[in-house]
Amino acid sequence: MRAVSVAGIGRGGLMRYAVYFCPAPASALAALGRDWLSAELAPNGIPGIARERWNRLLADVRRYGWHATLRSPFELSPDHDVDDLRRALAEVAGRHGPIQLSLRCARLAGFPCLRPVSESRAVNALAAACVEAVEPLRAPLADADFQHRAAGLDVIETHYLGRYGYPYVFERYRFHMTLSAPATVEEERALQRWLSIRASMLPAARIDALTLCVESSPGAAFEPLERIALRKTSAA
């Protein structure tokens, strides 16, 4: 992801924002993401997946960027602007410290992804805090969007969708870094062959900042606006 200017980014409108964990640019996890999403790395695809299919599988991952979601995309209320959002996230960052998290290749809801080796209460608490901080600032989900997204959800997820604009929050939240769109069994095996050794060699991920990202127009790539360091230190 490349950073974008905040010029022209203001109140409401069609812009969407998201709060992500994006690995520090110099980290091994960021390097893996650059390799994985690079069109130059595998100009002919990877063994078992041809280039055209490879590009289709990675299209949405490239648009949303190499990240784990902490607060899913949302529009701001017309009564609030990006500075309000930045202040709210700075308050969250002041209450949480950096988190170490070991990751492995996994699968979630049909998507190949990186997932924690074990669940982290600290990560889940950070994501919940982001959801709660954003809630007073976001625009309500449109009725048509609610009806579309509610299909297939259970009662709790439907409640969360109506209340927070996203069903997978709090106890339904699962930290993950999406690797591709849903793939066939054979394609997943090819993905695993390319990724598994590289992923197994990664040091623990360091979640040390919230990254505020923006989709400047519908269908545009999400780009980072600001990286807000987690500042709480452990008690002596």
GROMACS .gro file of C-alpha atoms in nm:
model
  236
    1MET     CA    1   0.000   0.000   0.000
    2ARG     CA    2   0.116   0.354  -0.076
    3ALA     CA    3   0.021   0.641   0.150
    4VAL     CA    4  -0.223   0.900   0.013
    5SER     CA    5  -0.279   1.264   0.100
    6VAL     CA    6  -0.570   1.371   0.315
    7ALA     CA    7  -0.632   1.667   0.082
    8GLY     CA    8  -0.992   1.666  -0.033
    9ILE     CA    9  -1.095   1.399   0.214
   10GLY     CA   10  -1.374   1.542   0.423
   11ARG     CA   11  -1.726   1.478   0.535
   12GLY     CA   12  -1.944   1.182   0.440
   13GLY     CA   13  -1.980   1.126   0.067
   14LEU     CA   14  -1.911   0.800  -0.110
   15MET     CA   15  -1.571   0.748   0.047
   16ARG     CA   16  -1.528   0.446   0.268
   17TYR     CA   17  -1.278   0.411   0.546
   18ALA     CA   18  -1.140   0.101   0.719
   19VAL     CA   19  -0.914   0.030   1.015
   20TYR     CA   20  -0.656  -0.231   0.932
   21PHE     CA   21  -0.347  -0.395   1.068
   22CYS     CA   22  -0.088  -0.341   0.797
   23PRO     CA   23   0.256  -0.484   0.871
   24ALA     CA   24   0.542  -0.237   0.911
   25PRO     CA   25   0.702  -0.188   0.567
   26ALA     CA   26   1.041  -0.326   0.677
   27SER     CA   27   0.895  -0.641   0.836
   28ALA     CA   28   0.918  -0.995   0.702
   29LEU     CA   29   0.538  -1.014   0.689
   30ALA     CA   30   0.521  -0.703   0.470
   31ALA     CA   31   0.787  -0.852   0.240
   32LEU     CA   32   0.582  -1.172   0.207
   33GLY     CA   33   0.279  -0.963   0.114
   34ARG     CA   34   0.471  -0.766  -0.148
   35ASP     CA   35   0.594  -1.091  -0.302
   36TRP     CA   36   0.253  -1.256  -0.288
   37LEU     CA   37   0.062  -0.968  -0.446
   38SER     CA   38   0.326  -0.868  -0.700
   39ALA     CA   39   0.229  -0.915  -1.064
   40GLU     CA   40   0.600  -0.927  -1.148
   41LEU     CA   41   0.682  -1.213  -0.911
   42ALA     CA   42   0.482  -1.468  -1.110
   43PRO     CA   43   0.425  -1.320  -1.459
   44ASN     CA   44   0.311  -1.662  -1.581
   45GLY     CA   45   0.123  -1.753  -1.263
   46ILE     CA   46   0.253  -2.013  -1.019
   47PRO     CA   47   0.288  -2.388  -1.072
   48GLY     CA   48  -0.067  -2.523  -1.090
   49ILE     CA   49  -0.237  -2.187  -1.158
   50ALA     CA   50  -0.215  -2.002  -1.491
   51ARG     CA   51  -0.157  -1.626  -1.499
   52GLU     CA   52  -0.512  -1.522  -1.594
   53ARG     CA   53  -0.666  -1.733  -1.317
   54TRP     CA   54  -0.397  -1.621  -1.070
   55ASN     CA   55  -0.480  -1.257  -1.138
   56ARG     CA   56  -0.852  -1.322  -1.088
   57LEU     CA   57  -0.789  -1.498  -0.756
   58LEU     CA   58  -0.581  -1.207  -0.628
   59ALA     CA   59  -0.783  -0.915  -0.774
   60ASP     CA   60  -0.978  -0.831  -0.457
   61VAL     CA   61  -0.681  -0.895  -0.228
   62ARG     CA   62  -0.476  -0.648  -0.432
   63ARG     CA   63  -0.757  -0.390  -0.416
   64TYR     CA   64  -0.806  -0.417  -0.041
   65GLY     CA   65  -0.433  -0.448   0.028
   66TRP     CA   66  -0.216  -0.672   0.246
   67HIS     CA   67  -0.390  -0.640   0.579
   68ALA     CA   68  -0.599  -0.786   0.858
   69THR     CA   69  -0.927  -0.607   0.924
   70LEU     CA   70  -0.980  -0.452   1.267
   71ARG     CA   71  -1.286  -0.245   1.166
   72SER     CA   72  -1.446  -0.329   0.831
   73PRO     CA   73  -1.511  -0.059   0.565
   74PHE     CA   74  -1.773   0.203   0.643
   75GLU     CA   75  -1.887   0.550   0.537
   76LEU     CA   76  -1.865   0.843   0.775
   77SER     CA   77  -2.179   1.020   0.890
   78PRO     CA   78  -2.226   1.364   0.728
   79ASP     CA   79  -2.186   1.508   1.081
   80HIS     CA   80  -1.828   1.380   1.114
   81ASP     CA   81  -1.505   1.405   0.921
   82VAL     CA   82  -1.177   1.220   0.896
   83ASP     CA   83  -1.021   1.427   1.176
   84ASP     CA   84  -1.291   1.301   1.413
   85LEU     CA   85  -1.204   0.949   1.305
   86ARG     CA   86  -0.832   1.001   1.355
   87ARG     CA   87  -0.889   1.136   1.706
   88ALA     CA   88  -1.108   0.838   1.797
   89LEU     CA   89  -0.846   0.593   1.674
   90ALA     CA   90  -0.568   0.779   1.853
   91GLU     CA   91  -0.760   0.727   2.177
   92VAL     CA   92  -0.785   0.354   2.104
   93ALA     CA   93  -0.413   0.339   2.025
   94GLY     CA   94  -0.332   0.505   2.356
   95ARG     CA   95  -0.511   0.227   2.546
   96HIS     CA   96  -0.347  -0.067   2.368
   97GLY     CA   97   0.011  -0.183   2.334
   98PRO     CA   98   0.194  -0.383   2.065
   99ILE     CA   99   0.097  -0.749   2.025
  100GLN     CA  100   0.308  -1.042   1.905
  101LEU     CA  101   0.114  -1.295   1.695
  102SER     CA  102   0.240  -1.609   1.523
  103LEU     CA  103   0.059  -1.684   1.197
  104ARG     CA  104  -0.001  -1.995   0.986
  105CYS     CA  105  -0.164  -2.082   0.656
  106ALA     CA  106  -0.532  -2.163   0.710
  107ARG     CA  107  -0.880  -2.135   0.564
  108LEU     CA  108  -1.169  -1.917   0.683
  109ALA     CA  109  -1.520  -1.916   0.531
  110GLY     CA  110  -1.383  -2.066   0.210
  111PHE     CA  111  -1.095  -1.819   0.174
  112PRO     CA  112  -0.725  -1.914   0.200
  113CYS     CA  113  -0.568  -1.688   0.461
  114LEU     CA  114  -0.309  -1.643   0.733
  115ARG     CA  115  -0.456  -1.702   1.081
  116PRO     CA  116  -0.311  -1.692   1.431
  117VAL     CA  117  -0.162  -2.016   1.557
  118SER     CA  118  -0.378  -1.959   1.867
  119GLU     CA  119  -0.648  -1.706   1.945
  120SER     CA  120  -0.529  -1.379   2.098
  121ARG     CA  121  -0.748  -1.200   2.352
  122ALA     CA  122  -0.539  -0.887   2.303
  123VAL     CA  123  -0.605  -0.879   1.928
  124ASN     CA  124  -0.974  -0.947   1.978
  125ALA     CA  125  -0.993  -0.666   2.235
  126LEU     CA  126  -0.816  -0.428   1.997
  127ALA     CA  127  -1.061  -0.508   1.717
  128ALA     CA  128  -1.358  -0.463   1.951
  129ALA     CA  129  -1.224  -0.126   2.064
  130CYS     CA  130  -1.195  -0.012   1.703
  131VAL     CA  131  -1.555  -0.116   1.634
  132GLU     CA  132  -1.680   0.076   1.937
  133ALA     CA  133  -1.471   0.385   1.857
  134VAL     CA  134  -1.599   0.407   1.501
  135GLU     CA  135  -1.965   0.344   1.585
  136PRO     CA  136  -2.064   0.703   1.681
  137LEU     CA  137  -1.900   0.835   1.362
  138ARG     CA  138  -2.020   0.604   1.087
  139ALA     CA  139  -2.320   0.640   0.858
  140PRO     CA  140  -2.594   0.377   0.899
  141LEU     CA  141  -2.594   0.086   0.658
  142ALA     CA  142  -2.846   0.140   0.377
  143ASP     CA  143  -3.152  -0.088   0.389
  144ALA     CA  144  -3.065  -0.245   0.054
  145ASP     CA  145  -2.713  -0.324   0.175
  146PHE     CA  146  -2.850  -0.471   0.496
  147GLN     CA  147  -3.089  -0.700   0.309
  148HIS     CA  148  -2.815  -0.813   0.071
  149ARG     CA  149  -2.558  -0.882   0.343
  150ALA     CA  150  -2.801  -1.047   0.585
  151ALA     CA  151  -2.851  -1.350   0.361
  152GLY     CA  152  -2.709  -1.660   0.529
  153LEU     CA  153  -2.633  -1.496   0.863
  154ASP     CA  154  -2.746  -1.638   1.196
  155VAL     CA  155  -2.946  -1.439   1.452
  156ILE     CA  156  -2.643  -1.295   1.633
  157GLU     CA  157  -2.466  -1.199   1.311
  158THR     CA  158  -2.782  -1.036   1.178
  159HIS     CA  159  -2.809  -0.833   1.498
  160TYR     CA  160  -2.448  -0.720   1.468
  161LEU     CA  161  -2.499  -0.629   1.102
  162GLY     CA  162  -2.792  -0.405   1.196
  163ARG     CA  163  -2.620  -0.257   1.501
  164TYR     CA  164  -2.263  -0.215   1.371
  165GLY     CA  165  -2.291  -0.248   0.993
  166TYR     CA  166  -2.087  -0.568   0.993
  167PRO     CA  167  -2.172  -0.916   1.124
  168TYR     CA  168  -1.830  -1.044   1.230
  169VAL     CA  169  -1.753  -0.838   1.539
  170PHE     CA  170  -1.682  -0.916   1.906
  171GLU     CA  171  -1.707  -1.294   1.964
  172ARG     CA  172  -1.766  -1.349   1.590
  173TYR     CA  173  -1.445  -1.167   1.495
  174ARG     CA  174  -1.161  -1.374   1.349
  175PHE     CA  175  -0.824  -1.211   1.282
  176HIS     CA  176  -0.703  -1.310   0.934
  177MET     CA  177  -0.504  -1.190   0.636
  178THR     CA  178  -0.682  -1.298   0.317
  179LEU     CA  179  -0.458  -1.461   0.056
  180SER     CA  180  -0.697  -1.508  -0.236
  181ALA     CA  181  -1.056  -1.545  -0.346
  182PRO     CA  182  -1.211  -1.890  -0.288
  183ALA     CA  183  -1.018  -2.145  -0.494
  184THR     CA  184  -1.063  -2.503  -0.605
  185VAL     CA  185  -0.903  -2.782  -0.403
  186GLU     CA  186  -0.626  -2.814  -0.662
  187GLU     CA  187  -0.566  -2.440  -0.665
  188GLU     CA  188  -0.551  -2.426  -0.286
  189ARG     CA  189  -0.288  -2.699  -0.292
  190ALA     CA  190  -0.085  -2.492  -0.539
  191LEU     CA  191  -0.121  -2.185  -0.317
  192GLN     CA  192  -0.016  -2.385  -0.013
  193ARG     CA  193   0.291  -2.520  -0.190
  194TRP     CA  194   0.405  -2.167  -0.273
  195LEU     CA  195   0.320  -2.017   0.065
  196SER     CA  196   0.355  -2.279   0.335
  197ILE     CA  197   0.733  -2.288   0.364
  198ARG     CA  198   0.759  -1.908   0.341
  199ALA     CA  199   0.487  -1.861   0.603
  200SER     CA  200   0.644  -2.116   0.837
  201MET     CA  201   0.969  -1.916   0.834
  202LEU     CA  202   0.802  -1.590   0.937
  203PRO     CA  203   0.884  -1.449   1.279
  204ALA     CA  204   0.584  -1.358   1.494
  205ALA     CA  205   0.392  -1.066   1.347
  206ARG     CA  206   0.417  -0.745   1.548
  207ILE     CA  207   0.086  -0.562   1.563
  208ASP     CA  208   0.212  -0.221   1.664
  209ALA     CA  209  -0.019   0.025   1.489
  210LEU     CA  210  -0.367   0.092   1.354
  211THR     CA  211  -0.368   0.186   0.987
  212LEU     CA  212  -0.650   0.412   0.876
  213CYS     CA  213  -0.725   0.341   0.509
  214VAL     CA  214  -0.956   0.503   0.253
  215GLU     CA  215  -1.138   0.393  -0.060
  216SER     CA  216  -1.162   0.730  -0.236
  217SER     CA  217  -1.434   0.620  -0.480
  218PRO     CA  218  -1.643   0.303  -0.524
  219GLY     CA  219  -1.423   0.023  -0.651
  220ALA     CA  220  -1.096   0.209  -0.594
  221ALA     CA  221  -0.809   0.047  -0.408
  222PHE     CA  222  -0.790   0.102  -0.033
  223GLU     CA  223  -0.490   0.321   0.046
  224PRO     CA  224  -0.338   0.413   0.383
  225LEU     CA  225  -0.397   0.760   0.522
  226GLU     CA  226  -0.218   0.726   0.854
  227ARG     CA  227  -0.041   0.471   1.068
  228ILE     CA  228  -0.126   0.529   1.437
  229ALA     CA  229   0.116   0.360   1.676
  230LEU     CA  230  -0.016   0.154   1.969
  231ARG     CA  231   0.128   0.340   2.264
  232LYS     CA  232   0.033   0.169   2.588
  233THR     CA  233   0.332   0.026   2.773
  234SER     CA  234   0.322  -0.267   3.013
  235ALA     CA  235   0.299  -0.189   3.382
  236ALA     CA  236   0.635  -0.204   3.560
   0.00000   0.00000   0.00000
